[in-house]
Amino acid sequence: MKKAARDLCVFKTPAVKAGFILISILAVDFMVLFAGGTEFAFTHLMYIPIILSAFFFGIKGAIVAALLAGISLGPWMPVNVKLGVMQSSGGWALRTAIFVLTGTVLGDLMRQIRINMETRLQRSWINEDTGLPNIKKLKMDIDDRIRKREEFSLVVVRITNLDHINRYVDYRVGEKAVFKVIGSLESLMGRNVYSVFPNEVAVILPGYGLERAYAAARKFQESFQKPVVIGKLPVSLITKCGISNYPLHGGDPVDLFKTMGRTLDQDRFDGQGIAVYDDSVSRKNKEKYETLIALYEALKNDEFTLVYQPIFDLNSNKIAGAEALLRWENSRNMNTAEFIQIAEDAGIIGEITKWVLENVICQLKKWQEQGVKIKASINLSPRDLKSDVILRHTENSMQTVEAGRNMLDYELTERVLIENISEVEELLRRIRAAGSKILLDDFGTGYNSLIQLIRLPIDCVKVDKAFIDHIDKESCRILIQEIISTAHQLGKEVIAEGVETEEQMLLLKKMKCDQIQGYYFSKPLRPEEFREFCVSFDLLNV
Ligand code: C2E
Ligand code: MG
Ligand code: MG
């Protein structure tokens, strides 16, 4: 907006400004002449070019304009044109003197205003705590260098434990720690240091390529390997450096500024705690963002479908149920686990789970009407367990479609750490009381398998495919056998996931695994295919 206003402004060059002032003076002269002479009020209009001149050119400009204005209204300008009465020299000289005085005062006033504004502007570029230029100034300086096409590297330093120091040691120690970092940067990399955030400083290294900048950052990191003494207190500062370079990492000032800021967030630090900007990470983040938008659209436009993978019971030789798995046509070459992860990170997984839930319940009802009475399990994300929304939604949906109870189970992945374990425990008990079973999915791939098995009200353990893949190895067989026996002793059933061969199936049967799921028995099927599969399977097993 401001820029647009600036573009519209016609007074772009000093010559145009001076020209306008001269024309204004002449215009006033003509007006005075046509109005009948200086005894009429139009001489006061001469203050306009004087004010403009003070504004454009300061004191000197205002004085020159005032002299020109005074002289142009001088000896040849009649007091009264009609009567042919001319001015006295004292009269026009006095007027000229008043114009000059006014111009001087106005010019000085403008100068004061300018200085004031300048000081304010300068202040808005300074970080009050450190006295260093701030992020605004950093952005301007980066823009400036890019405009001049000067190569530079930017090192951004974050003190990752500053918050901790402020909170648990003393904020004054924290303040001094920031100055230690600034001091070290200034001595190693020069004076172009900026305060970006309370725990972040940046330094522009003019003419530095990536390698040189990396070497400087390494020296800086080394200087903080040992605790630094702050007020007799040894304090360990944990610092991380992110490095980016112009022109290597882009030429658009806006993009480059964002790029540079992101280096520290890419979490790709080497052993020295230094990360060099990597555009592939940014590209991935952009893709993630686009996928997220597309996921919202998919929910709105009903682009999701469900497939059902049969689960086979090794004891009864029957189909024990099915796992509902989400599919998205427009998944941009991403597999289900990948787009589910994006939905989880963005916090829209709850909406997806609701969609899955409603559709599975409808499908179960449809199959029931077609004579196929089968159970299905759906996958829950740990985020779904933060409230009882899903439980309430299940109850409502069940009522609407009047599907039988005990037909819907829930799979809870073991890969992710459950933070609020007591609340989850309570919620799972309520889900079970409502007639559903809880299956612990991907068992063995997380880092808290056993404790979850003991603490949470689990009915069934799904041994992850990673174990089944190596079932031909004795050590893996021992482990699987242990999992099966332990689960059985704890009164839980076991499903083996990802069973692909007859050999694997036979070994699992020997180990008394209860059920299997995998390509050996069937791939995930579309609803109609699944119904046909169940019908033909039943016929074969009569
Ligand atoms: P999961 O729950 O462990 O599902 C099993 C995955 O293994 C499925 O992949 C299935 O197609 C695949 N699979 C089954 N048998 C075999 C086999 O014999 N060989 C091989 N190579 N793979 C087999 P899918 O459908 O791509 O799903 C991947 C993961 O995405 C799921 O793992 C689950 O964690 C998640 N997921 C899928 N649908 C949903 C959903 O509706 N909600 C949530 N929150 N997560 C879901
Ligand atoms: Mg699952
Ligand atoms: Mg699994």
mmCIF file of C-alpha atoms in Angstrom, residues 119-295:
data_model
loop_
_atom_site.group_PDB
_atom_site.id
_atom_site.type_symbol
_atom_site.label_atom_id
_atom_site.label_comp_id
_atom_site.label_asym_id
_atom_site.label_seq_id
_atom_site.Cartn_x
_atom_site.Cartn_y
_atom_site.Cartn_z
ATOM 1 C CA THR A 119 15.997 8.752 15.317
ATOM 2 C CA ARG A 120 12.712 6.928 15.752
ATOM 3 C CA LEU A 121 13.395 4.818 12.694
ATOM 4 C CA GLN A 122 16.897 4.034 13.934
ATOM 5 C CA ARG A 123 15.433 3.042 17.277
ATOM 6 C CA SER A 124 12.954 0.708 15.617
ATOM 7 C CA TRP A 125 15.925 -1.171 14.157
ATOM 8 C CA ILE A 126 17.581 -1.730 17.510
ATOM 9 C CA ASN A 127 16.946 -4.470 20.015
ATOM 10 C CA GLU A 128 16.523 -2.743 23.370
ATOM 11 C CA ASP A 129 17.982 -5.589 25.429
ATOM 12 C CA THR A 130 21.221 -6.036 23.543
ATOM 13 C CA GLY A 131 21.580 -2.717 21.746
ATOM 14 C CA LEU A 132 22.211 -4.660 18.548
ATOM 15 C CA PRO A 133 20.341 -4.229 15.268
ATOM 16 C CA ASN A 134 17.182 -6.326 15.270
ATOM 17 C CA ILE A 135 15.484 -8.723 12.857
ATOM 18 C CA LYS A 136 13.932 -5.819 10.902
ATOM 19 C CA LYS A 137 17.358 -4.365 10.231
ATOM 20 C CA LEU A 138 18.732 -7.799 9.395
ATOM 21 C CA LYS A 139 16.036 -8.187 6.767
ATOM 22 C CA MET A 140 16.816 -4.750 5.322
ATOM 23 C CA ASP A 141 20.545 -5.440 5.211
ATOM 24 C CA ILE A 142 19.994 -8.804 3.567
ATOM 25 C CA ASP A 143 17.731 -7.148 0.968
ATOM 26 C CA ASP A 144 20.365 -4.525 0.403
ATOM 27 C CA ARG A 145 23.137 -7.028 -0.179
ATOM 28 C CA ILE A 146 20.988 -9.091 -2.510
ATOM 29 C CA ARG A 147 20.082 -5.985 -4.486
ATOM 30 C CA LYS A 148 23.787 -5.232 -4.840
ATOM 31 C CA ARG A 149 24.401 -8.909 -5.712
ATOM 32 C CA GLU A 150 27.093 -9.253 -3.043
ATOM 33 C CA GLU A 151 27.823 -12.767 -1.872
ATOM 34 C CA PHE A 152 27.428 -13.368 1.850
ATOM 35 C CA SER A 153 26.753 -16.122 4.336
ATOM 36 C CA LEU A 154 24.459 -15.844 7.291
ATOM 37 C CA VAL A 155 25.122 -17.683 10.527
ATOM 38 C CA VAL A 156 22.185 -17.885 12.919
ATOM 39 C CA VAL A 157 23.002 -19.003 16.453
ATOM 40 C CA ARG A 158 20.431 -20.306 18.907
ATOM 41 C CA ILE A 159 21.153 -20.791 22.599
ATOM 42 C CA THR A 160 18.936 -23.795 23.074
ATOM 43 C CA ASN A 161 19.117 -23.875 26.864
ATOM 44 C CA LEU A 162 18.616 -20.154 27.464
ATOM 45 C CA ASP A 163 15.053 -20.652 28.627
ATOM 46 C CA HIS A 164 16.271 -23.241 31.091
ATOM 47 C CA ILE A 165 19.005 -20.913 32.411
ATOM 48 C CA ASN A 166 16.521 -18.035 32.787
ATOM 49 C CA ARG A 167 14.062 -20.218 34.622
ATOM 50 C CA TYR A 168 16.250 -22.375 36.815
ATOM 51 C CA VAL A 169 19.416 -20.323 37.322
ATOM 52 C CA ASP A 170 18.694 -16.607 36.993
ATOM 53 C CA TYR A 171 17.512 -14.376 34.173
ATOM 54 C CA ARG A 172 20.495 -12.063 34.806
ATOM 55 C CA VAL A 173 22.802 -15.002 34.119
ATOM 56 C CA GLY A 174 20.727 -15.628 30.985
ATOM 57 C CA GLU A 175 21.226 -12.028 29.876
ATOM 58 C CA LYS A 176 24.973 -12.260 30.405
ATOM 59 C CA ALA A 177 25.038 -15.574 28.540
ATOM 60 C CA VAL A 178 23.569 -13.828 25.491
ATOM 61 C CA PHE A 179 26.316 -11.192 25.690
ATOM 62 C CA LYS A 180 28.958 -13.938 25.926
ATOM 63 C CA VAL A 181 27.650 -15.392 22.701
ATOM 64 C CA ILE A 182 27.547 -11.972 21.046
ATOM 65 C CA GLY A 183 31.094 -11.246 22.223
ATOM 66 C CA SER A 184 32.373 -14.510 20.854
ATOM 67 C CA LEU A 185 30.620 -13.963 17.505
ATOM 68 C CA GLU A 186 32.025 -10.450 17.219
ATOM 69 C CA SER A 187 35.555 -11.573 17.939
ATOM 70 C CA LEU A 188 35.370 -14.520 15.521
ATOM 71 C CA MET A 189 33.145 -13.200 12.751
ATOM 72 C CA GLY A 190 33.113 -9.423 12.904
ATOM 73 C CA ARG A 191 30.656 -6.757 13.937
ATOM 74 C CA ASN A 192 27.638 -7.505 11.739
ATOM 75 C CA VAL A 193 25.781 -9.174 14.616
ATOM 76 C CA TYR A 194 21.991 -8.901 14.962
ATOM 77 C CA SER A 195 19.586 -9.842 17.761
ATOM 78 C CA VAL A 196 16.926 -11.926 16.085
ATOM 79 C CA PHE A 197 14.989 -13.458 18.974
ATOM 80 C CA PRO A 198 15.716 -13.469 22.723
ATOM 81 C CA ASN A 199 17.657 -16.714 22.299
ATOM 82 C CA GLU A 200 18.875 -16.153 18.746
ATOM 83 C CA VAL A 201 21.523 -13.959 17.205
ATOM 84 C CA ALA A 202 22.660 -13.797 13.602
ATOM 85 C CA VAL A 203 25.765 -12.574 11.876
ATOM 86 C CA ILE A 204 26.212 -11.561 8.258
ATOM 87 C CA LEU A 205 29.548 -12.632 6.814
ATOM 88 C CA PRO A 206 30.174 -10.512 3.706
ATOM 89 C CA GLY A 207 32.004 -12.339 0.954
ATOM 90 C CA TYR A 208 32.018 -15.635 2.850
ATOM 91 C CA GLY A 209 31.302 -18.836 0.925
ATOM 92 C CA LEU A 210 29.753 -21.790 2.728
ATOM 93 C CA GLU A 211 33.052 -23.439 3.596
ATOM 94 C CA ARG A 212 34.525 -20.329 5.190
ATOM 95 C CA ALA A 213 31.313 -19.696 7.082
ATOM 96 C CA TYR A 214 31.281 -23.297 8.290
ATOM 97 C CA ALA A 215 34.884 -23.000 9.537
ATOM 98 C CA ALA A 216 33.980 -19.824 11.442
ATOM 99 C CA ALA A 217 30.883 -21.459 12.923
ATOM 100 C CA ARG A 218 32.971 -24.419 14.009
ATOM 101 C CA LYS A 219 35.393 -22.190 15.860
ATOM 102 C CA PHE A 220 32.450 -20.505 17.522
ATOM 103 C CA GLN A 221 30.932 -23.836 18.564
ATOM 104 C CA GLU A 222 34.291 -24.943 19.953
ATOM 105 C CA SER A 223 34.455 -21.836 22.119
ATOM 106 C CA PHE A 224 31.344 -23.045 23.964
ATOM 107 C CA GLN A 225 32.323 -26.645 24.419
ATOM 108 C CA LYS A 226 33.445 -25.954 27.969
ATOM 109 C CA PRO A 227 31.249 -24.151 30.505
ATOM 110 C CA VAL A 228 31.706 -20.381 30.516
ATOM 111 C CA VAL A 229 32.050 -18.481 33.780
ATOM 112 C CA ILE A 230 29.274 -15.982 34.367
ATOM 113 C CA GLY A 231 29.511 -14.124 37.670
ATOM 114 C CA LYS A 232 31.710 -16.849 39.185
ATOM 115 C CA LEU A 233 29.177 -19.458 38.046
ATOM 116 C CA PRO A 234 30.222 -22.069 35.466
ATOM 117 C CA VAL A 235 27.386 -22.229 32.943
ATOM 118 C CA SER A 236 27.134 -24.712 30.080
ATOM 119 C CA LEU A 237 25.703 -22.988 27.054
ATOM 120 C CA ILE A 238 24.229 -25.233 24.399
ATOM 121 C CA THR A 239 24.413 -23.458 21.062
ATOM 122 C CA LYS A 240 23.348 -24.490 17.590
ATOM 123 C CA CYS A 241 24.353 -22.789 14.347
ATOM 124 C CA GLY A 242 22.490 -22.651 11.066
ATOM 125 C CA ILE A 243 24.306 -21.486 7.946
ATOM 126 C CA SER A 244 22.888 -20.257 4.678
ATOM 127 C CA ASN A 245 24.406 -18.452 1.745
ATOM 128 C CA TYR A 246 23.527 -15.983 -0.956
ATOM 129 C CA PRO A 247 23.430 -16.669 -3.900
ATOM 130 C CA LEU A 248 23.599 -20.425 -3.234
ATOM 131 C CA HIS A 249 20.257 -20.674 -1.444
ATOM 132 C CA GLY A 250 18.147 -18.414 -3.637
ATOM 133 C CA GLY A 251 17.980 -14.901 -4.971
ATOM 134 C CA ASP A 252 14.563 -13.645 -3.942
ATOM 135 C CA PRO A 253 14.963 -11.492 -0.808
ATOM 136 C CA VAL A 254 11.652 -12.573 0.748
ATOM 137 C CA ASP A 255 12.215 -16.278 0.101
ATOM 138 C CA LEU A 256 15.836 -16.101 1.148
ATOM 139 C CA PHE A 257 15.000 -14.440 4.429
ATOM 140 C CA LYS A 258 12.511 -17.215 5.207
ATOM 141 C CA THR A 259 15.021 -19.812 4.071
ATOM 142 C CA MET A 260 17.660 -18.459 6.370
ATOM 143 C CA GLY A 261 15.315 -18.430 9.307
ATOM 144 C CA ARG A 262 14.400 -22.048 8.703
ATOM 145 C CA THR A 263 17.927 -23.425 8.777
ATOM 146 C CA LEU A 264 17.851 -23.893 12.530
ATOM 147 C CA ASP A 265 14.455 -25.566 12.425
ATOM 148 C CA GLN A 266 15.503 -28.230 9.984
ATOM 149 C CA ASP A 267 16.967 -30.312 12.773
ATOM 150 C CA ARG A 268 19.817 -31.534 10.617
ATOM 151 C CA PHE A 269 22.758 -30.717 12.848
ATOM 152 C CA ASP A 270 26.090 -32.433 12.524
ATOM 153 C CA GLY A 271 28.248 -33.510 15.461
ATOM 154 C CA GLN A 272 29.364 -29.889 15.918
ATOM 155 C CA GLY A 273 25.796 -28.646 16.274
ATOM 156 C CA ILE A 274 25.932 -26.923 12.877
ATOM 157 C CA ALA A 275 23.321 -27.213 10.136
ATOM 158 C CA VAL A 276 23.854 -25.992 6.604
ATOM 159 C CA TYR A 277 20.634 -25.019 4.865
ATOM 160 C CA ASP A 278 19.194 -27.840 2.829
ATOM 161 C CA ASP A 279 16.501 -26.957 0.316
ATOM 162 C CA SER A 280 15.239 -30.517 0.130
ATOM 163 C CA VAL A 281 13.895 -30.138 3.683
ATOM 164 C CA SER A 282 12.123 -26.936 2.701
ATOM 165 C CA ARG A 283 10.753 -28.538 -0.397
ATOM 166 C CA LYS A 284 9.440 -31.387 1.738
ATOM 167 C CA ASN A 285 7.836 -28.935 4.152
ATOM 168 C CA LYS A 286 6.195 -27.171 1.234
ATOM 169 C CA GLU A 287 4.950 -30.496 -0.090
ATOM 170 C CA LYS A 288 3.656 -31.326 3.376
ATOM 171 C CA TYR A 289 1.776 -28.065 3.493
ATOM 172 C CA GLU A 290 0.268 -28.680 0.060
ATOM 173 C CA THR A 291 -0.715 -32.184 1.112
ATOM 174 C CA LEU A 292 -2.388 -30.791 4.176
ATOM 175 C CA ILE A 293 -4.514 -28.438 2.067
ATOM 176 C CA ALA A 294 -5.337 -31.343 -0.245
ATOM 177 C CA LEU A 295 -6.290 -33.466 2.795
#
